[in-house]
mmCIF file of C-alpha atoms and ligand atoms in Angstrom:
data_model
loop_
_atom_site.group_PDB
_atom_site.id
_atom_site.type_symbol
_atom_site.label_atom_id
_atom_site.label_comp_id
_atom_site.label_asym_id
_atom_site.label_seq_id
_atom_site.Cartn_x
_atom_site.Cartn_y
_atom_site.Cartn_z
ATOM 1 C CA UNK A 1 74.128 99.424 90.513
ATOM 2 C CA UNK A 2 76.693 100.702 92.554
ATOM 3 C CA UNK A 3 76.227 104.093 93.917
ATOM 4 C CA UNK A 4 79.655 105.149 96.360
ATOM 5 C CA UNK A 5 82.821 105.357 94.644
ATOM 6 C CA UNK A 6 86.194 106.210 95.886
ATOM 7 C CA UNK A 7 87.437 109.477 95.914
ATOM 8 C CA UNK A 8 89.339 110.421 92.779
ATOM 9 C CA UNK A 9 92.187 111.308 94.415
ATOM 10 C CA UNK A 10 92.728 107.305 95.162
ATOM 11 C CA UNK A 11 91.739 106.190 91.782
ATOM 12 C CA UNK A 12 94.265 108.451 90.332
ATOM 13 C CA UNK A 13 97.192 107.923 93.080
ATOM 14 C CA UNK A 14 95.861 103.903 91.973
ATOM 15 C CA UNK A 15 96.445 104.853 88.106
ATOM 16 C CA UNK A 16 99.951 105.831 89.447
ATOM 17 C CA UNK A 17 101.127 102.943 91.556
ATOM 18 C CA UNK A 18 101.641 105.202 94.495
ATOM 19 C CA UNK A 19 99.111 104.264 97.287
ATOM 20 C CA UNK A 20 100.448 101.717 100.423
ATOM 21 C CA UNK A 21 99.461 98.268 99.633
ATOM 22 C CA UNK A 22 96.059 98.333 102.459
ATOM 23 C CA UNK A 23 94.851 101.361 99.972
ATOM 24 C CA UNK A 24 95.686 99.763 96.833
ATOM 25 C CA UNK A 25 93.995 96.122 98.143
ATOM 26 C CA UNK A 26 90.725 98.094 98.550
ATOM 27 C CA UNK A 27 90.802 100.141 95.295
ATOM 28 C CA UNK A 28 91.882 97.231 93.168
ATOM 29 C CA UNK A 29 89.146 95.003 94.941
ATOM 30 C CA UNK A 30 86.078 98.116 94.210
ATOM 31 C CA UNK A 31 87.241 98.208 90.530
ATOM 32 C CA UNK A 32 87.345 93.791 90.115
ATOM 33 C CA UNK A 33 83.039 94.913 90.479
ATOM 34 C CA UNK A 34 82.791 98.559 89.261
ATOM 35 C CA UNK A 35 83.144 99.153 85.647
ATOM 36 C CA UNK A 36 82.892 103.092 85.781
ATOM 37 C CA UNK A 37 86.057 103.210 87.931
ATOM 38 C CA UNK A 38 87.862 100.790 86.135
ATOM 39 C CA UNK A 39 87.163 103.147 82.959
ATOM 40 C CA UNK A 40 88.396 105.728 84.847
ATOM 41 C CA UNK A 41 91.346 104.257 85.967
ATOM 42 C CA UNK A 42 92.172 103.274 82.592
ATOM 43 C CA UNK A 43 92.013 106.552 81.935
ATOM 44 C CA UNK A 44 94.010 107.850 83.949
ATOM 45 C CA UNK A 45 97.053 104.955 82.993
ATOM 46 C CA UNK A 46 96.412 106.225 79.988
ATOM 47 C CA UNK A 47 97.077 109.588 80.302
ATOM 48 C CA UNK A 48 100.256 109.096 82.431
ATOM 49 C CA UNK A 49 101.494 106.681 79.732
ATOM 50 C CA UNK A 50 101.261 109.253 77.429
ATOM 51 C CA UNK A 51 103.057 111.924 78.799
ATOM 52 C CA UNK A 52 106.081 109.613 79.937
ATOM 53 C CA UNK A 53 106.117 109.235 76.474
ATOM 54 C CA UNK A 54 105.546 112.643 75.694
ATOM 55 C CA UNK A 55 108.089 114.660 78.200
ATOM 56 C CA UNK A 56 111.572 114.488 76.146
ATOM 57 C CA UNK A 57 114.815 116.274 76.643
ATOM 58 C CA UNK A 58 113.856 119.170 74.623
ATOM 59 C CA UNK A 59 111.782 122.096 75.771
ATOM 60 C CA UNK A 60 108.295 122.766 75.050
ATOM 61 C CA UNK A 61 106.814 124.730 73.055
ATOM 62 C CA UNK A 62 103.880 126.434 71.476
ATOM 63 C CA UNK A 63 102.772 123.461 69.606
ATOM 64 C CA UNK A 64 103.320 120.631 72.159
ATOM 65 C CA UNK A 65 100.686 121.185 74.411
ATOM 66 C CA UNK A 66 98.304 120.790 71.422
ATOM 67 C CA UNK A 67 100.075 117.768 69.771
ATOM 68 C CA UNK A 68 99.727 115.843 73.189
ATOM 69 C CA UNK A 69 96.100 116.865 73.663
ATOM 70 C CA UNK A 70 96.117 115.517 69.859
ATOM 71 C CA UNK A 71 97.684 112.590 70.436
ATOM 72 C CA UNK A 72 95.356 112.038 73.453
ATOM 73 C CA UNK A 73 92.481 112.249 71.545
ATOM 74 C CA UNK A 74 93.648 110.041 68.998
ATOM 75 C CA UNK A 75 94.924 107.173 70.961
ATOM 76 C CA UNK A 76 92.909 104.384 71.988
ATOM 77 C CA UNK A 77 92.044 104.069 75.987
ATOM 78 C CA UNK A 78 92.521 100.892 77.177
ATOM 79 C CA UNK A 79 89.615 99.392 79.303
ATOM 80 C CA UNK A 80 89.970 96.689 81.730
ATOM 81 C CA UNK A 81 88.720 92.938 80.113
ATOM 82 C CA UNK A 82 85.299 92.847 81.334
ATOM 83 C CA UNK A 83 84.961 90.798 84.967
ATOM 84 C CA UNK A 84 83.405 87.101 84.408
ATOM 85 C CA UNK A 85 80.572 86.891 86.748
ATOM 86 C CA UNK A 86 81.272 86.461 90.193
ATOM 87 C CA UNK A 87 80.591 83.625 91.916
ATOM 88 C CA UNK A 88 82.804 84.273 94.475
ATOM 89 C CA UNK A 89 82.288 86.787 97.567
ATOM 90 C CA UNK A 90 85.379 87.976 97.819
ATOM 91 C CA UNK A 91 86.939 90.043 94.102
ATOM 92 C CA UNK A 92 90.061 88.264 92.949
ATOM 93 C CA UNK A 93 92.412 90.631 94.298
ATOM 94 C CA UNK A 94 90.922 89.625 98.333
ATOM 95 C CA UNK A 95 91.208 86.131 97.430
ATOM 96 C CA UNK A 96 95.268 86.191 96.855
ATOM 97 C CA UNK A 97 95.359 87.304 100.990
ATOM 98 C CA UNK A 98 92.950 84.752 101.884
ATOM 99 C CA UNK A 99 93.545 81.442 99.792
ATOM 100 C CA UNK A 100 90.162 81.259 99.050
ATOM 101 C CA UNK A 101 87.016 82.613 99.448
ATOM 102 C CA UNK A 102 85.152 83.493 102.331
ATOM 103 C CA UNK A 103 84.885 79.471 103.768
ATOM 104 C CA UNK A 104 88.631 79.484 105.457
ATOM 105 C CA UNK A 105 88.522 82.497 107.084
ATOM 106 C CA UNK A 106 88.940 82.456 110.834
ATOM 107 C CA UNK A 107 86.808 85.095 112.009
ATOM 108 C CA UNK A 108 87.612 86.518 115.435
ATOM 109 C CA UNK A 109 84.897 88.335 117.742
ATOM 110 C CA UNK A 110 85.758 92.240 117.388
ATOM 111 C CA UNK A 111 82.606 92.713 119.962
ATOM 112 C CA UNK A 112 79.335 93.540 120.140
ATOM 113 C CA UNK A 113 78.311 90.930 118.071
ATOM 114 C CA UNK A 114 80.413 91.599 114.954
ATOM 115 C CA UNK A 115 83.730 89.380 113.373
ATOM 116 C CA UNK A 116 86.963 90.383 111.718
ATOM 117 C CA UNK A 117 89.877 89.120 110.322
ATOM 118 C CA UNK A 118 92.510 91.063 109.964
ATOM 119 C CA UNK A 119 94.896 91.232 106.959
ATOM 120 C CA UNK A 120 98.557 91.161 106.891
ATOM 121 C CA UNK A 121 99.801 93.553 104.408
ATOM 122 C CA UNK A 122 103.307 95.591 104.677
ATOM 123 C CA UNK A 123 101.907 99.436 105.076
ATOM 124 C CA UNK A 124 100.702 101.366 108.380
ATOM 125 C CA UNK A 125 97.113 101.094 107.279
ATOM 126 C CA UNK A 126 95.406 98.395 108.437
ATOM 127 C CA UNK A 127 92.988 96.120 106.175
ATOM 128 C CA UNK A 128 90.476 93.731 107.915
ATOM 129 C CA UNK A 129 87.432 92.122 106.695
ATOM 130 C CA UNK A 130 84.333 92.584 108.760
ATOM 131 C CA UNK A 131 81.312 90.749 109.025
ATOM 132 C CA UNK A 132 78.014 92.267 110.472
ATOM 133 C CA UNK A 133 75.376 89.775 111.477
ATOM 134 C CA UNK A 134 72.437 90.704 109.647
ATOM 135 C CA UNK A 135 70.215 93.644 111.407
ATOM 136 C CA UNK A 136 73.341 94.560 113.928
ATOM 137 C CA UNK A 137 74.542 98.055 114.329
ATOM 138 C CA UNK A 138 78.449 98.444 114.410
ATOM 139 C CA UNK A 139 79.258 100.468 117.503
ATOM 140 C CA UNK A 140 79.142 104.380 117.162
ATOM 141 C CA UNK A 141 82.470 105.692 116.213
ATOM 142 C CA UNK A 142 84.741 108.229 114.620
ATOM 143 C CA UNK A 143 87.776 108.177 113.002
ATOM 144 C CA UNK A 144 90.959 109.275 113.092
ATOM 145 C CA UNK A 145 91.757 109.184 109.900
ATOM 146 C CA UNK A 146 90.249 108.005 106.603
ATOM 147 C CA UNK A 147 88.408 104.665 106.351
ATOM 148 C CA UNK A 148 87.622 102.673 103.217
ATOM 149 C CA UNK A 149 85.300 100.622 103.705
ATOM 150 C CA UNK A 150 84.005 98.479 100.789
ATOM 151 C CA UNK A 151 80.644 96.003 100.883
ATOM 152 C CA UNK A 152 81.494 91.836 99.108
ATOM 153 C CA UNK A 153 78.176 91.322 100.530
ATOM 154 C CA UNK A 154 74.833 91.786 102.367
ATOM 155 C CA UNK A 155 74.276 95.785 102.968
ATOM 156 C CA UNK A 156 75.002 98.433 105.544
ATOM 157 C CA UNK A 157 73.564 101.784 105.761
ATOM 158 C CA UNK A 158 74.768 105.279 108.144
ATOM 159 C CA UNK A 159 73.790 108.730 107.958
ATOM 160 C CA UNK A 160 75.456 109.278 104.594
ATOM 161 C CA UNK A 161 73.631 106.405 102.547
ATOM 162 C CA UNK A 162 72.754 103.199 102.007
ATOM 163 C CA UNK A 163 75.939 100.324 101.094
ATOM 164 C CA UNK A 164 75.281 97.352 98.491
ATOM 165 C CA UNK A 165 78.092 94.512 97.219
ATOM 166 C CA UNK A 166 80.596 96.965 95.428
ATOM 167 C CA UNK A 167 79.680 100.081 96.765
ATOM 168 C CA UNK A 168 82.570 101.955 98.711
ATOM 169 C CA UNK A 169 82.581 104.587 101.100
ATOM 170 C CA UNK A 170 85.225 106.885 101.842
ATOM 171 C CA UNK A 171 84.961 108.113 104.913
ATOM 172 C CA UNK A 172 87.138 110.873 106.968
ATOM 173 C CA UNK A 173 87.855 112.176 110.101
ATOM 174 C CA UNK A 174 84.577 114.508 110.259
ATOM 175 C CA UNK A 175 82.068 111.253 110.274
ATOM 176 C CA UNK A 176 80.638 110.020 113.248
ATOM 177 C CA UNK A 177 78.653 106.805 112.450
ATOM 178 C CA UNK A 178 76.921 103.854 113.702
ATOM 179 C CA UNK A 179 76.787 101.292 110.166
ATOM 180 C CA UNK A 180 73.714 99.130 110.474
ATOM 181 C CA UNK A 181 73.933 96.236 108.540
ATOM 182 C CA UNK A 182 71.098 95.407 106.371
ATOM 183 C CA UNK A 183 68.073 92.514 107.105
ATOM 184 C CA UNK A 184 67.721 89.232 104.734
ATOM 185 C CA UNK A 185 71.972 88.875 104.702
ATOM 186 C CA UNK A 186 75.136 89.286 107.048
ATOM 187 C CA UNK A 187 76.852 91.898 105.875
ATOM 188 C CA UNK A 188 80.759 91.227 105.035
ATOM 189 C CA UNK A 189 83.159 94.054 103.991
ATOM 190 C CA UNK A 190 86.187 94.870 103.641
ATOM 191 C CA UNK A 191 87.382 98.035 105.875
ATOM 192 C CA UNK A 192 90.715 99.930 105.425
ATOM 193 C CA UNK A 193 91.548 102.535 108.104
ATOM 194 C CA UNK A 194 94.855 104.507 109.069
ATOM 195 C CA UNK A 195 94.447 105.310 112.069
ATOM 196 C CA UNK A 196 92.417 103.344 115.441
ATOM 197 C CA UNK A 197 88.500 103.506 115.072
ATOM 198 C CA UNK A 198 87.943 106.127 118.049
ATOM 199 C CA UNK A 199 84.391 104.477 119.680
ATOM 200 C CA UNK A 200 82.323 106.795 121.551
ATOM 201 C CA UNK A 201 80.661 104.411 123.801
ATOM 202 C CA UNK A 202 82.477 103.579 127.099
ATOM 203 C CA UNK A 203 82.377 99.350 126.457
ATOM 204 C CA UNK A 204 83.310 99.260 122.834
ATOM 205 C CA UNK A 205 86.600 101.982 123.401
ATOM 206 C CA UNK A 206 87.905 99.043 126.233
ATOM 207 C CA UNK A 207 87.026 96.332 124.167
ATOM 208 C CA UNK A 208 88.811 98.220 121.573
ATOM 209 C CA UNK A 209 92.348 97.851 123.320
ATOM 210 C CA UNK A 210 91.685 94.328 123.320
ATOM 211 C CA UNK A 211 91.467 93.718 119.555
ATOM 212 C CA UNK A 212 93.196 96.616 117.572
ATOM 213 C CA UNK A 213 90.914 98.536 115.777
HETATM 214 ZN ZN1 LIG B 1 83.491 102.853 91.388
#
């Protein structure tokens, strides 16, 4: 069951096509394994597609508002074609940026333990995947921005909550947390931030110039 969803803001900027392609790689991979925010997504397409349709030359008036809520009503929603079970780690979407799954990736120490790899996409964000041996606690930090940061596998848990395979959190400038990643699995997720991590510990913020995050 997946508990920590996006914000709607992203699922509906998604819906629209407008988010930088580090965004739209995390949303798209969070709905390839949650069903209620692919429903909502759908939704939302929906909707748009509707009123495109719906917002002609001519003015509106009394009546139109209620023949589009009509219409809304009346018109089937589309919903995603249910996901074959996974037997991959990484959702579909991940897989296009890595040419597999998680076997070829070439992890690179980001300290204290923990791996990334960082993706090339063509916004300011940056994506990376992370992996968190098993037990380990990421390194306190802020951030000065928003982080996504979505689990593929194992478990993490902060102040806020505890993080299974598909759960997301959306995390702002306002958290400061130290992610522990949970026993019996290394934890691997996928982390979208848009701005630099800011550490709070002296050793992590000068390893920190050394690998970009
Ligand atoms: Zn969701």
């Amino acid at each position: 069951m997946i508990a920590h969803h996006p914000g709607d803001d992203l699922l509906l900027s998604y819906a629209a096509g407008s988010l930088g392609e580090s965004w739209s790689l995390a949303i798209a991979a969070h709905l390839a394994l949650c069903p209620v925010c692919r429903d909502a997504v759908a939704a939302a397409e929906h909707i748009g597609g509707v009123l495109l349709d719906e917002t002609p030359a001519e003015t509106m008036t009394a009546g139109s508002l209620e023949d589009l809520l009509t219409r809304l009503d009346e018109a089937p929603v589309e919903t995603f074609e249910p996901v074959a079970p996974e037997t991959a780690v990484l959702p579909e979407p991940l897989r296009g940026y890595i040419g597999g799954d998680l076997d070829n990736i070439p992890w690179k120490s980001s300290g204290g333990g923990t791996y990334q790899h960082l993706l090339s996409t063509n916004d300011l964000a940056q994506a990376r995947l992370l992996l968190i041996p098993e037990g380990r606690p990421v390194p306190e930090h802020g951030h000065g921005g928003r982080e996504l940061t979505l689990v593929l596998s194992g478990s993490f848990h902060d102040q806020t909550g505890s993080f299974g395979r598909g759960d997301m959190e959306d995390a702002d400038e306002d958290l400061i947390h130290t992610p522990i990643a949970g026993r019996g699995e290394d934890c691997i997720c996928l982390a979208v931030t848009d701005a630099p991590l800011k550490f709070t510990g002296f050793v992590p913020r000068i390893v920190q110039r050394f690998i970009k995050i």
